[in-house]
Structures are given as structure tokens and as C-alpha cells.
Short mmCIF file of C-alpha atoms in Angstrom, two decimals:
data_model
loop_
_atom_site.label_atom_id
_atom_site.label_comp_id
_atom_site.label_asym_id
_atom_site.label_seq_id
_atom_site.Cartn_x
_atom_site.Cartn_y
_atom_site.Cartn_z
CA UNK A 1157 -40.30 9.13 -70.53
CA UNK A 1158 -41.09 9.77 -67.10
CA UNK A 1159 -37.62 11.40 -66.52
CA UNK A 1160 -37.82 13.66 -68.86
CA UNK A 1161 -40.90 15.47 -67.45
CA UNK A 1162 -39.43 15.99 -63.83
CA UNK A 1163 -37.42 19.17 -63.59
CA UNK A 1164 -33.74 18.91 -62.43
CA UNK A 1165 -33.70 18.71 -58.39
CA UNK A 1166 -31.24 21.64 -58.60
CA UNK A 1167 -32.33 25.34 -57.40
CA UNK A 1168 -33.73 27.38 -59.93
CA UNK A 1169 -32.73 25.24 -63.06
CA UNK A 1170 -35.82 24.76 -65.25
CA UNK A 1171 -34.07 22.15 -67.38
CA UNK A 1172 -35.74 18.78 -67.42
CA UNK A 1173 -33.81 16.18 -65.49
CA UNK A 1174 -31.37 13.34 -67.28
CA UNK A 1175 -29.95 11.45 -64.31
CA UNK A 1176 -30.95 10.03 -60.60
CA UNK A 1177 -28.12 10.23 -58.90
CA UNK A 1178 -28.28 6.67 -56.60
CA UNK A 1179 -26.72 8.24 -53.51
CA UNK A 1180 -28.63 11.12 -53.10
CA UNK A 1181 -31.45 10.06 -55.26
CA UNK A 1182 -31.80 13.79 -56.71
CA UNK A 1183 -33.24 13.53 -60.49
CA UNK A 1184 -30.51 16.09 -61.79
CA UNK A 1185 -30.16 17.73 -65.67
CA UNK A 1186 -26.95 16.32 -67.72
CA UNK A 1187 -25.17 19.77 -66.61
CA UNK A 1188 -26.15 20.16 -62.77
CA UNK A 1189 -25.38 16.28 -62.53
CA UNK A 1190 -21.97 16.64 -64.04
CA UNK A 1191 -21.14 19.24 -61.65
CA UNK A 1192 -22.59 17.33 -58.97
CA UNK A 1193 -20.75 14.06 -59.79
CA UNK A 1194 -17.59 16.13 -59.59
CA UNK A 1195 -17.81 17.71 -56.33
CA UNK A 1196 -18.37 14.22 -54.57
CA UNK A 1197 -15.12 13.05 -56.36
CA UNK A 1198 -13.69 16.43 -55.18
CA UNK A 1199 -14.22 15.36 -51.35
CA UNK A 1200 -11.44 12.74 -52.13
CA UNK A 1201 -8.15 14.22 -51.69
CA UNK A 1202 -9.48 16.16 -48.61
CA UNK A 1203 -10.38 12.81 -47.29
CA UNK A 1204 -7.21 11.05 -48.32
CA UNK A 1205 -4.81 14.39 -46.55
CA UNK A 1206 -7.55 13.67 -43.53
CA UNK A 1207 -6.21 9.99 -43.37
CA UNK A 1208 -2.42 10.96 -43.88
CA UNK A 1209 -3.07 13.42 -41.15
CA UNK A 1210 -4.30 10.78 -38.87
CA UNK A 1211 -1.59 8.61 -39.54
CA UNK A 1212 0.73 11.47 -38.54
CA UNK A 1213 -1.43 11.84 -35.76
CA UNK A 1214 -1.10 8.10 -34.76
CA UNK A 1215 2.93 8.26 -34.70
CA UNK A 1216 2.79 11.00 -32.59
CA UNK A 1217 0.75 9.39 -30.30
CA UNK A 1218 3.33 6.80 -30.09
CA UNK A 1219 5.84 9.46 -28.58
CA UNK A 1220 3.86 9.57 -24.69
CA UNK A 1221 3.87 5.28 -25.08
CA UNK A 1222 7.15 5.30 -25.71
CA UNK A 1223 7.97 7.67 -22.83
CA UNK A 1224 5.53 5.27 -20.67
CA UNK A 1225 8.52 2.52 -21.50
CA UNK A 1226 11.17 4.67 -20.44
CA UNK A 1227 9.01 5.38 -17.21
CA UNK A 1228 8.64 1.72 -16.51
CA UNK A 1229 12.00 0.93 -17.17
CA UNK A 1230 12.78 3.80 -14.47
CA UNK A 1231 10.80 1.95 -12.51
CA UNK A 1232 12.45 -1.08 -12.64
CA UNK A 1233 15.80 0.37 -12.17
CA UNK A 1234 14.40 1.88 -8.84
CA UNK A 1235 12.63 -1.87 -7.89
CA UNK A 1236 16.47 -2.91 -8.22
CA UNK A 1237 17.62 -0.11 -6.03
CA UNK A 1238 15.22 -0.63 -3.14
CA UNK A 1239 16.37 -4.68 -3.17
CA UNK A 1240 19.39 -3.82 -3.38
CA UNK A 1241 19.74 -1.17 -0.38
CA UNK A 1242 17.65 -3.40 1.34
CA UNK A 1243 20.20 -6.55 1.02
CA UNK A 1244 22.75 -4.57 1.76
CA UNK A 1245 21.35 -3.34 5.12
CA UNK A 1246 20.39 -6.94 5.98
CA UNK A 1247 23.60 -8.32 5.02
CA UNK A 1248 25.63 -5.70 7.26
CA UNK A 1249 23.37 -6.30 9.93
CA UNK A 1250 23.35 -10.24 10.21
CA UNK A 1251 27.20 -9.69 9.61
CA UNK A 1252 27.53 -7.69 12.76
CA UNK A 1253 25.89 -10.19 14.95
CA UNK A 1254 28.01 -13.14 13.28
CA UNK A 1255 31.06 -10.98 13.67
CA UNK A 1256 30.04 -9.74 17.63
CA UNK A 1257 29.70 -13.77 18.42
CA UNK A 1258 32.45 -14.51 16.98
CA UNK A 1259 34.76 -11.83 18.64
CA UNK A 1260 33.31 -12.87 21.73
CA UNK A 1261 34.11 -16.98 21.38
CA UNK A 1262 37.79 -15.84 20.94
CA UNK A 1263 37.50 -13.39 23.91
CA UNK A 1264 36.60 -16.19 26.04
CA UNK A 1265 39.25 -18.46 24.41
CA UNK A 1266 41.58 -16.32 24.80
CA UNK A 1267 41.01 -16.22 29.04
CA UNK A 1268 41.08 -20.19 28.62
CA UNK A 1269 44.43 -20.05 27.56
CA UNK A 1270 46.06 -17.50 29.67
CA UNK A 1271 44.14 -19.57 32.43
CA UNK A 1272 45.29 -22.87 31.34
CA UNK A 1273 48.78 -21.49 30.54
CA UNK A 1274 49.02 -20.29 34.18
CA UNK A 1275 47.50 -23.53 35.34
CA UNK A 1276 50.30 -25.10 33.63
CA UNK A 1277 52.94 -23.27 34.87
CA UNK A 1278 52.23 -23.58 38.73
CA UNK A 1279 51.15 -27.25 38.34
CA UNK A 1280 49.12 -26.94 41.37
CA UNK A 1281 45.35 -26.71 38.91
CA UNK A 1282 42.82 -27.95 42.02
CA UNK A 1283 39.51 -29.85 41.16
CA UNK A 1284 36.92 -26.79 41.38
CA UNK A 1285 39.50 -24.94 38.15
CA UNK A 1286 39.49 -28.25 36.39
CA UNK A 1287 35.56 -28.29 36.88
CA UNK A 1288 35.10 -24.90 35.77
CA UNK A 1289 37.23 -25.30 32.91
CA UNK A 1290 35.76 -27.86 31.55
CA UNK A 1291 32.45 -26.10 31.93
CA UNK A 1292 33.17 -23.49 30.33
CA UNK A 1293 34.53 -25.78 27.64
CA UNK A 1294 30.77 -27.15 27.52
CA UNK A 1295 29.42 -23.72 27.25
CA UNK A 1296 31.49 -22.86 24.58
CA UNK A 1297 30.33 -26.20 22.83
CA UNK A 1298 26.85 -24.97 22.71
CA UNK A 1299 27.40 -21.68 21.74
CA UNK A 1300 29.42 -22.71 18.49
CA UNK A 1301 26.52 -24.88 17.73
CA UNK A 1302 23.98 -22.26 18.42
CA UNK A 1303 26.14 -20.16 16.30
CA UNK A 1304 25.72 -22.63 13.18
CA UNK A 1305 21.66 -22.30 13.56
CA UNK A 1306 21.93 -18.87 13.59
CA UNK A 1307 20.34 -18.90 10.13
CA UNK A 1308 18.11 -16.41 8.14
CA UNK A 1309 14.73 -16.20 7.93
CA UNK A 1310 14.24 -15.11 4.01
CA UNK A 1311 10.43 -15.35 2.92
CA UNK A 1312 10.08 -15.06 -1.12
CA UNK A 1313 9.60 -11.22 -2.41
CA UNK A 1314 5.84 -11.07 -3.07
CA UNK A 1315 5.07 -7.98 -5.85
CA UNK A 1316 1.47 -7.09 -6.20
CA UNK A 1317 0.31 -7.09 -9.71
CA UNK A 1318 -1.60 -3.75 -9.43
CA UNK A 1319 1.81 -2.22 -8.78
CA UNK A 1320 1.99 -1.09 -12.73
CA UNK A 1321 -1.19 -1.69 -14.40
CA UNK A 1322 -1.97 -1.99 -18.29
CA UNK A 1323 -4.62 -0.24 -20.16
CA UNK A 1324 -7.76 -2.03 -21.78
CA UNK A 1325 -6.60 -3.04 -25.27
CA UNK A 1326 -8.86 -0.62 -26.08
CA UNK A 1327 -7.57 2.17 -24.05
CA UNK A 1328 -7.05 5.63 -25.95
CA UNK A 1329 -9.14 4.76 -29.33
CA UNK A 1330 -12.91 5.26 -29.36
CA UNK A 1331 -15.32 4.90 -31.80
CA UNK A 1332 -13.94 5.31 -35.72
CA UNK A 1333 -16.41 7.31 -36.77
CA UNK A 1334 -15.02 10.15 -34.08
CA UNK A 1335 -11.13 11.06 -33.19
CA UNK A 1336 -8.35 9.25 -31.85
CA UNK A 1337 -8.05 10.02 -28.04
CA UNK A 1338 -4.34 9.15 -26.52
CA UNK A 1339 -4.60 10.09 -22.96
CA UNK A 1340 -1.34 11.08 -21.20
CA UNK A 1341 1.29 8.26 -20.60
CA UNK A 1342 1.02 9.37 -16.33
CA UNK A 1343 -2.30 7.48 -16.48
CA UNK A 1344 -1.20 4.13 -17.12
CA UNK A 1345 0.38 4.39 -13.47
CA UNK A 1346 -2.24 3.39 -10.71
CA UNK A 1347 -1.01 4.42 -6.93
CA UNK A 1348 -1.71 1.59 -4.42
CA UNK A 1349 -4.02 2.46 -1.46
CA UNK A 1350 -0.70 3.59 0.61
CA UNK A 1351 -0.04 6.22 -2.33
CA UNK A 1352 -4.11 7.00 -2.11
CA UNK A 1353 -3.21 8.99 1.42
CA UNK A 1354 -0.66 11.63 -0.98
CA UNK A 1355 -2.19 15.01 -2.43
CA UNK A 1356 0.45 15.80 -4.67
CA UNK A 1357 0.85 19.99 -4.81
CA UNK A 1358 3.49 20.59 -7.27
CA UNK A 1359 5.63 18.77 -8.76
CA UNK A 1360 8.43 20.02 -11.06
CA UNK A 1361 9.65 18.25 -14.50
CA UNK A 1362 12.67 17.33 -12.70
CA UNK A 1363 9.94 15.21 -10.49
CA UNK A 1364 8.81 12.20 -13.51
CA UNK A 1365 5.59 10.30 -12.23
CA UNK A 1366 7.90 7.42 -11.59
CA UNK A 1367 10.15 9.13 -9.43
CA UNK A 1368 7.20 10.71 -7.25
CA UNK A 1369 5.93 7.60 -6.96
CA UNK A 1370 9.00 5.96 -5.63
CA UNK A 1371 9.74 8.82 -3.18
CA UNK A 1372 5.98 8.68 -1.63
CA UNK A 1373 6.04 5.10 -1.48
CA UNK A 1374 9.48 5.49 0.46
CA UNK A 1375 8.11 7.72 2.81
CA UNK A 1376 5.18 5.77 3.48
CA UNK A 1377 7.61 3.10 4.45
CA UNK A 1378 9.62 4.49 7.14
CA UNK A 1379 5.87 6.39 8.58
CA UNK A 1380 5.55 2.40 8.92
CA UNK A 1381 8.53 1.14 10.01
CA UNK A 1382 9.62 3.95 12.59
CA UNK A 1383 6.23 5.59 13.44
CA UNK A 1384 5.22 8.99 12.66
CA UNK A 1385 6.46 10.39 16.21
CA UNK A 1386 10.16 10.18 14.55
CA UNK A 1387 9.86 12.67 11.91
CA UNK A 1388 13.42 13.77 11.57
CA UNK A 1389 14.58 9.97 11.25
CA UNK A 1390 12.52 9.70 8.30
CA UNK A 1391 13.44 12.54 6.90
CA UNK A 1392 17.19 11.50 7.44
CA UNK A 1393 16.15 7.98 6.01
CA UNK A 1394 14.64 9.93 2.87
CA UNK A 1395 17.51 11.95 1.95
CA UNK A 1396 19.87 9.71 2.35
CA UNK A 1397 18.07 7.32 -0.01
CA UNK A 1398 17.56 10.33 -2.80
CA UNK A 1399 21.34 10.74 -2.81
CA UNK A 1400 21.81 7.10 -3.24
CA UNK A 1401 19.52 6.74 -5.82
CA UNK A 1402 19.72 10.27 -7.55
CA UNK A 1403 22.76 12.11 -6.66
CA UNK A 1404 24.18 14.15 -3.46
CA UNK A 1405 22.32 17.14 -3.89
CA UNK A 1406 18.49 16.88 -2.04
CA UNK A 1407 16.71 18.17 0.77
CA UNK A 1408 13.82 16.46 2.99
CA UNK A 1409 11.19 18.56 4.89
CA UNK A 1410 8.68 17.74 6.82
CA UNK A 1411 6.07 19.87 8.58
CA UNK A 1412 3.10 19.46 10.27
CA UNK A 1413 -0.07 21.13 7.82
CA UNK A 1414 -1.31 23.00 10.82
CA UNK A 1415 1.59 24.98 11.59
CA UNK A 1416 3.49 25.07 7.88
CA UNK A 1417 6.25 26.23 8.52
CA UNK A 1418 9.34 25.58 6.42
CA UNK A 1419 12.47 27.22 5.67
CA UNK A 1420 13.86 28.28 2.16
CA UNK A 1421 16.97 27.42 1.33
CA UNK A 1422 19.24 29.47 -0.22
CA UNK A 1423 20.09 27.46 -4.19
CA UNK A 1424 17.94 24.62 -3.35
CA UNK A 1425 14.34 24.59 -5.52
CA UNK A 1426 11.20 22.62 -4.57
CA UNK A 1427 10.57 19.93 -6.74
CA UNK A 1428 7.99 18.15 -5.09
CA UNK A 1429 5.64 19.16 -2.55
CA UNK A 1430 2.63 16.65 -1.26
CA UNK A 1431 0.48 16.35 1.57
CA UNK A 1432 -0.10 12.99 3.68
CA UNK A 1433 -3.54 13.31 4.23
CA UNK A 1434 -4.26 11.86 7.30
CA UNK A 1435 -1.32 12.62 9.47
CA UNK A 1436 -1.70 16.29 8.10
CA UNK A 1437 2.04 16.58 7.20
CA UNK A 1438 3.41 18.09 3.86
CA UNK A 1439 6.80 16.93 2.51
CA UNK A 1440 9.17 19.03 0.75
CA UNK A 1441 11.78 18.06 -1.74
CA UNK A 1442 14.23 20.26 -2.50
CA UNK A 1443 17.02 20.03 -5.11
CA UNK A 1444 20.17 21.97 -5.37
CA UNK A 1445 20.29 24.66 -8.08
CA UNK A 1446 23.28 24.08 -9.87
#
């Protein structure tokens, strides 16, 4: 009885109520609350097209992940690259000393046998040539077993874990009551505190995030390993290591920020530009225009 002398909740309706609606708890009449009960089922297809929407929203997302792979697999291929350029150079260069050392060993027997030959032939060999043969014999004794300790030095290849770091398990999805956030795939990179000295200016698509990252690390290698008063060797050094690794067709400038001056060159683009900030330089890298 007590229903039926409350008026229905909706506006304006002066029919006495027939329903409480639990959810909303509005007394409603038998008309207003079959209207009502049909807009809230209403709400479900535009809820179910919002979910299908997310979903289509979630494989998309996959797309800059998957291009993350491809980014560290670039990576990888350029890891390889470096240890193998730089077992190559070591290799040459401990096979020129072996092959100097040796070359000089058969120098020196070779004036022991023309000596002894002629020593032979006149029969008249006197006690000082015997004595300084058979020194030289001795020296030539220790430098063959020198030769054999002439070992390498190789110390295990230590790789920092921070060199490719991956995202909280968390990373990209926040509350589920709000959206989905995906943040670019570039982000999952972190530069080590040698990359934290590079301002990057432009940088083209040609240019991925992995490839700027191997170029400035590069760089940052020969400032180390040659100084930064021998700009044009590491410029050389540079180039030479893009062609290897990408093709004969880049440039490498260098030029001090406070004068910045550099030369354009006639069907070569810039691809890359970046400033080292604290030796004030700015690098250039140019790629032919084909």
C-alpha cells in the first residue's frame, strides 16, 4: 500500500508509482519504468562495440611492440658488427707483429747461412766468427721462445644490463576504469650516461632509434680512444664504419658549435644531426640521395 501512494519519480508524471527500480532506487509507474528498464538494456550494444573497439585498439597497439622487436633485433645485428670489426682489427694487428718477427728470424737466418756458407768455403772460420756465430745462434734461441709467449691478452666481453632495458610489466596500461595508454616503442630504449652527453636535432626516418644510437655510441668511442684534438680521424673512423655496416654512400661532419660551419653537399641529405654537449661539437650525417 505504501507504493501506491508515492507518485512515479519521473518528471511531470502524476501516475502513482508500481516499481523501485534497485539500481537507481527511483519508485517509477509501470509505463515510465518500462521505458526506463529499456534504456539501461539499450547501453549494451554501445558498451559491447566499446569493448570490440578496444580490442581493436589493443592489436594495434601490438604494431609499435612488434617494431620494438625488429629494433632490438637491429640491435643485435649491429652488437655482432662492432665484435666482429673489432676481431678483425685485432686479428690483423697481432698478425702483423707475428708475421714482422717472423720475417725478421729468416732475415737473420738467412745472413747465417751465406756466412756459414762462406765460412765453409774458405775453411779458414777463426775463433771470434765461431763465437759470434754461435751467439747469434743463442739469440735466435731466445727470440723463437719469446716468440711462442707472445700470447694474447683476451679479458671476457662484459655487456651492461642497462644497455636495452624492459618496461614495468605494467608499462603502457593504467587503471581499467580509464584508457589504454601504449607509449611509443623509442621509449623502451634507455641511452647510457655516454649517450646522456648527445642532443639529438633531427633525425630523419632513414635514422631508426637503433641506428642513432649505434652511431653516437660509435662516436663517443673514438672521442675516447683518439682524443677529441683528432677530429678528422674520427670522422674518417665514422664513415668508414657506416659504409661497413650500412652501405657506401655516407658522409661524417664535424664542427665545432661555436663556429658552425658546414658545407652542403650537392645529393647528399642530413639524416642525423646531434650536438655533443660538452665538447660543443655537432655531427652531421649525411646520406647520398639516390
Amino acid at each position: 500500500m505504501a507504493l501506491s501512494t508515492r507518485p512515479c519519480a519521473f518528471r511531470q508524471c502524476r501516475q502513482p508509482c508500481r516499481a523501485l527500480c534497485l539500481f537507481c532506487t527511483q519508485y517509477l509507474c509501470r509505463e515510465h519504468f518500462d521505458n526506463h528498464d529499456h534504456s539501461i538494456n539499450a547501453q549494451i550494444p554501445t558498451l559491447v562495440k566499446q569493448i570490440k573497439t578496444l580490442i581493436n585498439q589493443l592489436d594495434d597497439s601490438l604494431n609499435p611492440i612488434s617494431s620494438s622487436l625488429k629494433c632490438l633485433n637491429q640491435w643485435r645485428i649491429n652488437a655482432h658488427r662492432t665484435v666482429d670489426r673489432f676481431y678483425e682489427e685485432k686479428y690483423r694487428q697481432y698478425q702483423q707483429i707475428i708475421e714482422r718477427k717472423t720475417d725478421e728470424q729468416k732475415r737473420q737466418f738467412d745472413k747465417m747461412e751465406i756466412k756459414l756458407s762462406e765460412l765453409i768455403r774458405q775453411q779458414q772460420a777463426t775463433d771470434e766468427e765461431i763465437n759470434s756465430m754461435q751467439q747469434l745462434i743463442e739469440n735466435m734461441k731466445f727470440n723463437i721462445r719469446n716468440m711462442k709467449n707472445l700470447r694474447l691478452n683476451i679479458n671476457p666481453l662484459l655487456i651492461a644490463d642497462n644497455l636495452v632495458t624492459i618496461p614495468n610489466e605494467n608499462y603502457g596500461i593504467v587503471d581499467p576504469n580509464n584508457h589504454f595508454v601504449f607509449e611509443n616503442c623509442e621509449k623502451f630504449y634507455t641511452l647510457d650516461k655516454s649517450l646522456s652527453r648527445w642532443k639529438v636535432e633531427k633525425q630523419a626516418k632513414e635514422i631508426p632509434n637503433s641506428m642513432s644510437m649505434f652511431i653516437l655510441q660509435t662516436i663517443r668511442q673514438f672521442i675516447d680512444t683518439h682524443g677529441s684534438s683528432n677530429m678528422e680521424i674520427i670522422m674518417k673512423k665514422t664513415k668508414d664504419l657506416l659504409n661497413i655496416s650500412y652501405g657506401e654512400h655516407w658522409i661524417v661532419q664535424i664542427v665545432d658549435e661555436r663556429e658552425n660551419q658546414y658545407s652542403e653537399i650537392d645529393d647528399f641529405v642530413e639524416c642525423l644531426r646531434a650536438k655533443e654537449t660538452q665538447l660543443k661539437w655537432i655531427i652531421r650525417i649525411l646520406k647520398r640521395n639516390f
